[in-house]
Amino acid sequence: MDRCGSWDRLSDSHHLRVARIGEIKTYESTRKLYRHLDRGTGKIVAATVSEHSGKWRVSFTVEVARQVPVTRTPERVIGIDVGVVTLYTGASPEGEQVLEVANPRHFVTAEKRLAHAQRIASRRQGPKPGVAPSKRWKKSNCRVQKIHRDVRNARKNLIHETTTTLAKNYDVIVVEDLNIAGMVKNHSLAKHVSDAAWGEFARQLEYKTKWYGSALVRVDRFYPSSKTCSHCGTVKATLSLDDRVYHCGTCGLTLGRDANAAINLARQGLAGTSSGTGRGGEVRPAQQKLVATAHPDEASTETPTFVGA
Ligand SMILES: [Zn+2]
């Protein structure tokens, strides 16, 4: 059932009033949205109630007057290397690793459960022309959809948490301009690339840096961030994807592959935004180690809110 109406409104941060149905308690808090409405800085343009594999959700289209902060001076710079084993590795231009987000491999672990659920569904009477699907098929299909949904949501959540933390805590965020289409063609990488949702990461950073007044710098994809030594600048001719540790034959540096790449990206980005503080200039030393914290209400206005428990 889909239904839209401009008279849907929030009674408080946990209750939604829908025309003809009445008041519904929301599972997720809508505090952020409610505050916007209360202050008059936001307006619900439309609300859509939908059902998907047994869960009801309502999504709001909202107009929010957002105060765009003044662009900050590039003091806190972070380079982000996006990887497969470690999802996001962040380092400062001074060569300190300040962020590490492990890849939870939601998809890989869920894959076994998914295969099992799909096998069960395939043995049952599914929808065919002229034949209605059986109740048992519907039930097993529901389970398949649920695993898909859980993976999708967990992945989305992690990307939101990471990008919000970055956009709020750093002035300049440097990422590699990845060739995602090309990487997905490489089948051994394909599954992990889509798992990590690299494109979504960059897309979120793009708009969140605007929200918080920080800047996103994309470094040319041909810049050899992984092959360059972050200590002496020597560029290796080859570096296999399996080499998890970077070892420099010239100066003897031994460093994690991702950390080395992240440092190079941070410096590259800093050189690109040389307004005021140049490379190695007056940059704030020793940044605090970031622990990706949850902001459950952060995305409440852009991701569907669950209703009912
Ligand atoms: Zn070196």
mmCIF file of C-alpha atoms and ligand atoms in Angstrom:
data_model
loop_
_atom_site.group_PDB
_atom_site.id
_atom_site.type_symbol
_atom_site.label_atom_id
_atom_site.label_comp_id
_atom_site.label_asym_id
_atom_site.label_seq_id
_atom_site.Cartn_x
_atom_site.Cartn_y
_atom_site.Cartn_z
ATOM 1 C CA MET A 1 0.000 0.000 0.000
ATOM 2 C CA ASP A 2 1.341 3.360 -0.954
ATOM 3 C CA ARG A 3 -0.283 6.515 0.127
ATOM 4 C CA CYS A 4 0.800 10.099 0.027
ATOM 5 C CA GLY A 5 -0.704 13.116 1.671
ATOM 6 C CA SER A 6 0.386 16.513 2.781
ATOM 7 C CA TRP A 7 -1.609 16.280 6.018
ATOM 8 C CA ASP A 8 0.618 13.571 7.454
ATOM 9 C CA ARG A 9 2.435 15.058 10.382
ATOM 10 C CA LEU A 10 4.508 14.218 13.416
ATOM 11 C CA SER A 11 2.766 14.475 16.754
ATOM 12 C CA ASP A 12 6.089 14.236 18.578
ATOM 13 C CA SER A 13 9.472 12.606 18.036
ATOM 14 C CA HIS A 14 7.967 9.108 18.110
ATOM 15 C CA HIS A 15 4.477 9.451 16.719
ATOM 16 C CA LEU A 16 3.213 10.020 13.251
ATOM 17 C CA ARG A 17 -0.329 11.013 12.433
ATOM 18 C CA VAL A 18 -1.600 9.639 9.178
ATOM 19 C CA ALA A 19 -4.942 10.641 7.718
ATOM 20 C CA ARG A 20 -7.692 7.998 8.132
ATOM 21 C CA ILE A 21 -5.348 5.591 9.953
ATOM 22 C CA GLY A 22 -4.603 7.771 12.949
ATOM 23 C CA GLU A 23 -1.572 7.876 15.145
ATOM 24 C CA ILE A 24 1.260 5.385 14.604
ATOM 25 C CA LYS A 25 4.248 4.895 16.842
ATOM 26 C CA THR A 26 7.516 4.915 14.948
ATOM 27 C CA TYR A 27 10.210 2.390 15.736
ATOM 28 C CA GLU A 28 13.002 4.826 14.967
ATOM 29 C CA SER A 29 13.180 8.238 16.546
ATOM 30 C CA THR A 30 12.227 11.114 14.300
ATOM 31 C CA ARG A 31 13.588 13.633 16.768
ATOM 32 C CA LYS A 32 15.704 15.492 14.259
ATOM 33 C CA LEU A 33 12.872 15.921 11.830
ATOM 34 C CA TYR A 34 10.438 16.828 14.604
ATOM 35 C CA ARG A 35 12.777 19.544 15.853
ATOM 36 C CA HIS A 36 13.012 21.017 12.377
ATOM 37 C CA LEU A 37 9.227 21.146 12.141
ATOM 38 C CA ASP A 38 8.930 22.556 15.642
ATOM 39 C CA ARG A 39 11.404 25.338 14.935
ATOM 40 C CA GLY A 40 9.919 25.990 11.538
ATOM 41 C CA THR A 41 13.183 25.271 9.711
ATOM 42 C CA GLY A 42 11.736 22.243 7.939
ATOM 43 C CA LYS A 43 8.576 21.280 6.128
ATOM 44 C CA ILE A 44 7.216 17.849 5.209
ATOM 45 C CA VAL A 45 6.420 17.956 1.518
ATOM 46 C CA ALA A 46 5.174 14.386 1.292
ATOM 47 C CA ALA A 47 5.092 11.161 3.262
ATOM 48 C CA THR A 48 4.913 7.727 1.694
ATOM 49 C CA VAL A 49 3.908 4.634 3.631
ATOM 50 C CA SER A 50 5.046 1.377 2.102
ATOM 51 C CA GLU A 51 5.323 -2.288 2.984
ATOM 52 C CA HIS A 52 8.321 -4.390 2.064
ATOM 53 C CA SER A 53 8.680 -8.036 3.076
ATOM 54 C CA GLY A 54 6.560 -7.643 6.170
ATOM 55 C CA LYS A 55 8.009 -4.343 7.371
ATOM 56 C CA TRP A 56 6.171 -1.091 7.186
ATOM 57 C CA ARG A 57 8.044 2.072 6.630
ATOM 58 C CA VAL A 58 7.353 5.685 6.052
ATOM 59 C CA SER A 59 9.668 7.974 4.155
ATOM 60 C CA PHE A 60 9.392 11.711 4.212
ATOM 61 C CA THR A 61 10.293 14.193 1.580
ATOM 62 C CA VAL A 62 11.439 17.188 3.543
ATOM 63 C CA GLU A 63 12.450 20.703 2.755
ATOM 64 C CA VAL A 64 15.030 21.899 5.246
ATOM 65 C CA ALA A 65 16.601 25.305 5.496
ATOM 66 C CA ARG A 66 20.188 24.326 6.142
ATOM 67 C CA GLN A 67 22.732 26.870 7.238
ATOM 68 C CA VAL A 68 25.822 26.232 5.180
ATOM 69 C CA PRO A 69 28.862 26.909 7.350
ATOM 70 C CA VAL A 70 31.685 29.093 6.192
ATOM 71 C CA THR A 71 34.341 27.045 4.446
ATOM 72 C CA ARG A 72 37.011 26.199 6.960
ATOM 73 C CA THR A 73 40.715 26.741 6.559
ATOM 74 C CA PRO A 74 42.396 23.469 5.620
ATOM 75 C CA GLU A 75 43.874 22.666 9.006
ATOM 76 C CA ARG A 76 42.805 19.108 9.566
ATOM 77 C CA VAL A 77 43.536 17.101 6.460
ATOM 78 C CA ILE A 78 42.878 13.406 6.071
ATOM 79 C CA GLY A 79 43.638 11.104 3.179
ATOM 80 C CA ILE A 80 41.384 8.085 2.811
ATOM 81 C CA ASP A 81 42.411 4.862 1.178
ATOM 82 C CA VAL A 82 39.467 2.639 0.375
ATOM 83 C CA GLY A 83 40.330 -1.021 0.513
ATOM 84 C CA VAL A 84 38.949 -4.515 0.631
ATOM 85 C CA VAL A 85 40.450 -5.952 3.818
ATOM 86 C CA THR A 86 40.302 -2.643 5.675
ATOM 87 C CA LEU A 87 37.420 -0.652 4.305
ATOM 88 C CA TYR A 88 38.667 2.833 5.083
ATOM 89 C CA THR A 89 42.148 3.792 6.213
ATOM 90 C CA GLY A 90 42.694 7.436 7.051
ATOM 91 C CA ALA A 91 46.001 9.202 7.587
ATOM 92 C CA SER A 92 47.212 12.727 8.150
ATOM 93 C CA PRO A 93 49.812 14.433 5.926
ATOM 94 C CA GLU A 94 52.225 14.131 8.880
ATOM 95 C CA GLY A 95 52.192 10.415 8.367
ATOM 96 C CA GLU A 96 49.986 9.352 11.229
ATOM 97 C CA GLN A 97 47.236 6.837 10.762
ATOM 98 C CA VAL A 98 44.124 8.299 12.342
ATOM 99 C CA LEU A 99 41.244 6.192 11.098
ATOM 100 C CA GLU A 100 40.659 2.524 10.491
ATOM 101 C CA VAL A 101 37.331 0.990 9.606
ATOM 102 C CA ALA A 102 37.463 -2.772 9.116
ATOM 103 C CA ASN A 103 35.329 -4.334 6.433
ATOM 104 C CA PRO A 104 32.631 -6.210 8.295
ATOM 105 C CA ARG A 105 31.990 -8.295 5.208
ATOM 106 C CA HIS A 106 28.266 -8.205 5.807
ATOM 107 C CA PHE A 107 27.685 -9.652 2.434
ATOM 108 C CA VAL A 108 30.198 -12.463 2.681
ATOM 109 C CA THR A 109 28.846 -13.778 5.980
ATOM 110 C CA ALA A 110 25.255 -13.284 4.934
ATOM 111 C CA GLU A 111 25.931 -15.083 1.664
ATOM 112 C CA LYS A 112 25.823 -18.523 3.239
ATOM 113 C CA ARG A 113 22.543 -17.781 4.935
ATOM 114 C CA LEU A 114 21.269 -16.350 1.684
ATOM 115 C CA ALA A 115 22.232 -19.407 -0.352
ATOM 116 C CA HIS A 116 20.509 -21.627 2.176
ATOM 117 C CA ALA A 117 17.326 -19.547 2.137
ATOM 118 C CA GLN A 118 17.310 -19.418 -1.654
ATOM 119 C CA ARG A 119 17.696 -23.188 -1.897
ATOM 120 C CA ILE A 120 14.650 -23.656 0.286
ATOM 121 C CA ALA A 121 12.637 -21.181 -1.771
ATOM 122 C CA SER A 122 13.633 -22.844 -5.031
ATOM 123 C CA ARG A 123 12.161 -26.166 -3.920
ATOM 124 C CA ARG A 124 8.789 -24.565 -3.346
ATOM 125 C CA GLN A 125 6.015 -23.542 -5.698
ATOM 126 C CA GLY A 126 7.062 -20.085 -6.927
ATOM 127 C CA PRO A 127 5.115 -17.721 -9.181
ATOM 128 C CA LYS A 128 4.642 -19.074 -12.716
ATOM 129 C CA PRO A 129 2.315 -17.920 -15.488
ATOM 130 C CA GLY A 130 -1.136 -19.100 -14.570
ATOM 131 C CA VAL A 131 -0.057 -20.568 -11.232
ATOM 132 C CA ALA A 132 -0.250 -18.727 -7.948
ATOM 133 C CA PRO A 133 2.780 -19.057 -5.640
ATOM 134 C CA SER A 134 2.270 -21.261 -2.621
ATOM 135 C CA LYS A 135 2.063 -19.935 0.898
ATOM 136 C CA ARG A 136 5.214 -21.848 1.745
ATOM 137 C CA TRP A 137 7.050 -20.197 -1.138
ATOM 138 C CA LYS A 138 5.927 -16.748 -0.017
ATOM 139 C CA LYS A 139 7.217 -17.461 3.453
ATOM 140 C CA SER A 140 10.620 -18.645 2.266
ATOM 141 C CA ASN A 141 10.865 -15.794 -0.230
ATOM 142 C CA CYS A 142 10.240 -13.386 2.628
ATOM 143 C CA ARG A 143 13.266 -14.803 4.376
ATOM 144 C CA VAL A 144 15.439 -14.263 1.283
ATOM 145 C CA GLN A 145 14.265 -10.656 1.034
ATOM 146 C CA LYS A 146 14.974 -10.098 4.712
ATOM 147 C CA ILE A 147 18.621 -11.153 4.373
ATOM 148 C CA HIS A 148 19.024 -8.875 1.371
ATOM 149 C CA ARG A 149 17.497 -6.011 3.298
ATOM 150 C CA ASP A 150 19.608 -6.542 6.415
ATOM 151 C CA VAL A 151 22.809 -6.535 4.391
ATOM 152 C CA ARG A 152 21.755 -3.424 2.528
ATOM 153 C CA ASN A 153 20.859 -1.554 5.697
ATOM 154 C CA ALA A 154 23.973 -2.542 7.625
ATOM 155 C CA ARG A 155 26.149 -1.450 4.733
ATOM 156 C CA LYS A 156 24.340 1.836 4.337
ATOM 157 C CA ASN A 157 24.586 2.537 8.042
ATOM 158 C CA LEU A 158 28.334 2.032 8.171
ATOM 159 C CA ILE A 159 28.886 4.338 5.199
ATOM 160 C CA HIS A 160 26.697 6.992 6.787
ATOM 161 C CA GLU A 161 28.525 6.783 10.104
ATOM 162 C CA THR A 162 31.934 7.016 8.479
ATOM 163 C CA THR A 163 31.152 9.849 6.085
ATOM 164 C CA THR A 164 29.434 11.902 8.790
ATOM 165 C CA THR A 165 32.366 11.469 11.169
ATOM 166 C CA LEU A 166 34.772 12.520 8.433
ATOM 167 C CA ALA A 167 32.816 15.524 7.196
ATOM 168 C CA LYS A 168 32.295 16.813 10.740
ATOM 169 C CA ASN A 169 35.815 16.294 12.052
ATOM 170 C CA TYR A 170 38.032 17.177 9.133
ATOM 171 C CA ASP A 171 38.443 20.264 6.975
ATOM 172 C CA VAL A 172 39.832 18.565 3.904
ATOM 173 C CA ILE A 173 39.083 14.963 2.984
ATOM 174 C CA VAL A 174 41.174 13.508 0.203
ATOM 175 C CA VAL A 175 40.010 10.467 -1.708
ATOM 176 C CA GLU A 176 41.128 8.721 -4.810
ATOM 177 C CA ASP A 177 38.933 9.259 -7.832
ATOM 178 C CA LEU A 178 38.252 5.572 -8.289
ATOM 179 C CA ASN A 179 37.365 3.908 -11.516
ATOM 180 C CA ILE A 180 34.577 1.807 -10.080
ATOM 181 C CA ALA A 181 33.106 0.657 -13.389
ATOM 182 C CA GLY A 182 36.523 -0.690 -14.412
ATOM 183 C CA MET A 183 37.021 -2.487 -11.122
ATOM 184 C CA VAL A 184 33.654 -4.165 -11.165
ATOM 185 C CA LYS A 185 34.618 -5.705 -14.521
ATOM 186 C CA ASN A 186 37.504 -7.449 -12.742
ATOM 187 C CA HIS A 187 35.490 -10.326 -11.316
ATOM 188 C CA SER A 188 37.688 -11.296 -8.401
ATOM 189 C CA LEU A 189 37.335 -7.759 -7.083
ATOM 190 C CA ALA A 190 33.760 -7.197 -8.210
ATOM 191 C CA LYS A 191 31.991 -8.784 -5.285
ATOM 192 C CA HIS A 192 34.052 -6.943 -2.704
ATOM 193 C CA VAL A 193 33.860 -3.635 -4.516
ATOM 194 C CA SER A 194 30.096 -3.634 -4.594
ATOM 195 C CA ASP A 195 30.117 -4.971 -1.040
ATOM 196 C CA ALA A 196 32.039 -2.001 0.186
ATOM 197 C CA ALA A 197 29.881 0.325 -1.920
ATOM 198 C CA TRP A 198 32.733 2.584 -2.855
ATOM 199 C CA GLY A 199 30.715 4.832 -5.104
ATOM 200 C CA GLU A 200 28.182 5.504 -2.377
ATOM 201 C CA PHE A 201 30.978 6.516 -0.022
ATOM 202 C CA ALA A 202 32.182 9.241 -2.380
ATOM 203 C CA ARG A 203 28.646 10.359 -3.143
ATOM 204 C CA GLN A 204 27.843 10.859 0.544
ATOM 205 C CA LEU A 205 31.104 12.664 1.177
ATOM 206 C CA GLU A 206 30.276 14.971 -1.694
ATOM 207 C CA TYR A 207 27.108 16.346 -0.085
ATOM 208 C CA LYS A 208 28.081 15.982 3.571
ATOM 209 C CA THR A 209 31.239 18.039 3.147
ATOM 210 C CA LYS A 210 28.973 20.772 1.787
ATOM 211 C CA TRP A 211 26.666 20.447 4.794
ATOM 212 C CA TYR A 212 29.481 20.822 7.285
ATOM 213 C CA GLY A 213 31.688 23.264 5.393
ATOM 214 C CA SER A 214 34.570 20.888 4.822
ATOM 215 C CA ALA A 215 36.085 20.154 1.441
ATOM 216 C CA LEU A 216 36.367 16.998 -0.619
ATOM 217 C CA VAL A 217 39.426 16.650 -2.821
ATOM 218 C CA ARG A 218 39.561 13.943 -5.461
ATOM 219 C CA VAL A 219 43.023 12.902 -6.503
ATOM 220 C CA ASP A 220 43.523 11.775 -10.090
ATOM 221 C CA ARG A 221 43.103 8.020 -10.356
ATOM 222 C CA PHE A 222 46.445 7.735 -12.146
ATOM 223 C CA TYR A 223 48.350 9.161 -9.196
ATOM 224 C CA PRO A 224 50.263 6.124 -7.816
ATOM 225 C CA SER A 225 49.189 6.490 -4.166
ATOM 226 C CA SER A 226 49.879 2.829 -3.371
ATOM 227 C CA LYS A 227 53.166 2.554 -5.238
ATOM 228 C CA THR A 228 54.779 5.717 -3.853
ATOM 229 C CA CYS A 229 56.883 5.589 -0.701
ATOM 230 C CA SER A 230 55.420 8.056 1.795
ATOM 231 C CA HIS A 231 58.844 8.560 3.351
ATOM 232 C CA CYS A 232 61.287 9.130 0.482
ATOM 233 C CA GLY A 233 58.985 9.434 -2.522
ATOM 234 C CA THR A 234 60.373 6.494 -4.511
ATOM 235 C CA VAL A 235 57.773 5.039 -6.864
ATOM 236 C CA LYS A 236 57.732 1.269 -7.215
ATOM 237 C CA ALA A 237 57.330 -0.116 -10.722
ATOM 238 C CA THR A 238 55.022 -2.878 -9.607
ATOM 239 C CA LEU A 239 52.984 -3.620 -6.519
ATOM 240 C CA SER A 240 50.800 -6.667 -6.340
ATOM 241 C CA LEU A 241 47.333 -6.464 -4.819
ATOM 242 C CA ASP A 242 48.426 -9.200 -2.438
ATOM 243 C CA ASP A 243 51.216 -7.102 -0.936
ATOM 244 C CA ARG A 244 49.550 -5.962 2.257
ATOM 245 C CA VAL A 245 52.726 -4.312 3.550
ATOM 246 C CA TYR A 246 54.642 -1.629 1.718
ATOM 247 C CA HIS A 247 58.375 -2.102 1.903
ATOM 248 C CA CYS A 248 60.626 0.520 0.356
ATOM 249 C CA GLY A 249 63.872 -0.757 -1.124
ATOM 250 C CA THR A 250 65.403 2.724 -1.149
ATOM 251 C CA CYS A 251 64.877 4.012 2.395
ATOM 252 C CA GLY A 252 63.781 0.834 4.143
ATOM 253 C CA LEU A 253 60.310 2.041 5.152
ATOM 254 C CA THR A 254 57.950 -0.720 6.158
ATOM 255 C CA LEU A 255 54.339 0.323 6.537
ATOM 256 C CA GLY A 256 50.855 -1.054 5.973
ATOM 257 C CA ARG A 257 49.908 -0.741 2.336
ATOM 258 C CA ASP A 258 46.688 1.177 3.029
ATOM 259 C CA ALA A 259 48.288 3.542 5.541
ATOM 260 C CA ASN A 260 51.080 4.356 3.095
ATOM 261 C CA ALA A 261 48.547 5.140 0.363
ATOM 262 C CA ALA A 262 46.419 7.248 2.729
ATOM 263 C CA ILE A 263 49.426 9.378 3.751
ATOM 264 C CA ASN A 264 50.285 9.985 0.097
ATOM 265 C CA LEU A 265 46.702 10.987 -0.657
ATOM 266 C CA ALA A 266 46.572 13.379 2.299
ATOM 267 C CA ARG A 267 49.747 15.126 1.120
ATOM 268 C CA GLN A 268 48.585 15.192 -2.460
ATOM 269 C CA GLY A 269 45.319 16.801 -1.404
ATOM 270 C CA LEU A 270 47.062 19.288 0.843
ATOM 271 C CA ALA A 271 49.289 20.348 -2.037
ATOM 272 C CA GLY A 272 46.168 20.887 -4.109
ATOM 273 C CA THR A 273 44.524 23.175 -1.550
ATOM 274 C CA SER A 274 47.521 25.368 -0.828
ATOM 275 C CA SER A 275 45.447 28.308 0.384
ATOM 276 C CA GLY A 276 47.085 29.562 3.559
ATOM 277 C CA THR A 277 48.730 26.464 4.926
ATOM 278 C CA GLY A 278 50.966 24.872 2.378
ATOM 279 C CA ARG A 279 52.499 21.462 2.444
ATOM 280 C CA GLY A 280 54.267 20.826 5.713
ATOM 281 C CA GLY A 281 53.217 24.272 6.848
ATOM 282 C CA GLU A 282 51.272 25.256 9.883
ATOM 283 C CA VAL A 283 49.223 22.151 10.275
ATOM 284 C CA ARG A 284 47.761 21.183 13.607
ATOM 285 C CA PRO A 285 49.809 18.274 14.948
ATOM 286 C CA ALA A 286 48.681 14.980 16.453
ATOM 287 C CA GLN A 287 45.022 14.566 15.771
ATOM 288 C CA GLN A 288 42.875 12.505 18.050
ATOM 289 C CA LYS A 289 42.173 8.984 16.996
ATOM 290 C CA LEU A 290 38.709 8.780 15.573
ATOM 291 C CA VAL A 291 36.350 6.119 16.687
ATOM 292 C CA ALA A 292 33.467 5.896 14.289
ATOM 293 C CA THR A 293 30.522 6.633 16.513
ATOM 294 C CA ALA A 294 26.932 5.977 15.689
ATOM 295 C CA HIS A 295 24.654 8.851 14.825
ATOM 296 C CA PRO A 296 21.362 7.023 14.737
ATOM 297 C CA ASP A 297 19.343 10.120 14.071
ATOM 298 C CA GLU A 298 21.734 11.571 11.519
ATOM 299 C CA ALA A 299 20.213 9.939 8.534
ATOM 300 C CA SER A 300 16.674 9.916 9.818
ATOM 301 C CA THR A 301 15.493 12.444 7.310
ATOM 302 C CA GLU A 302 16.910 10.659 4.314
ATOM 303 C CA THR A 303 16.512 6.983 5.081
ATOM 304 C CA PRO A 304 13.147 5.368 5.583
ATOM 305 C CA THR A 305 11.923 5.264 9.151
ATOM 306 C CA PHE A 306 10.537 2.003 10.403
ATOM 307 C CA VAL A 307 7.107 2.034 11.920
ATOM 308 C CA GLY A 308 5.846 -0.575 14.325
ATOM 309 C CA ALA A 309 8.170 -3.040 15.993
HETATM 310 ZN ZN ZN B 1 61.281 5.050 0.747
#
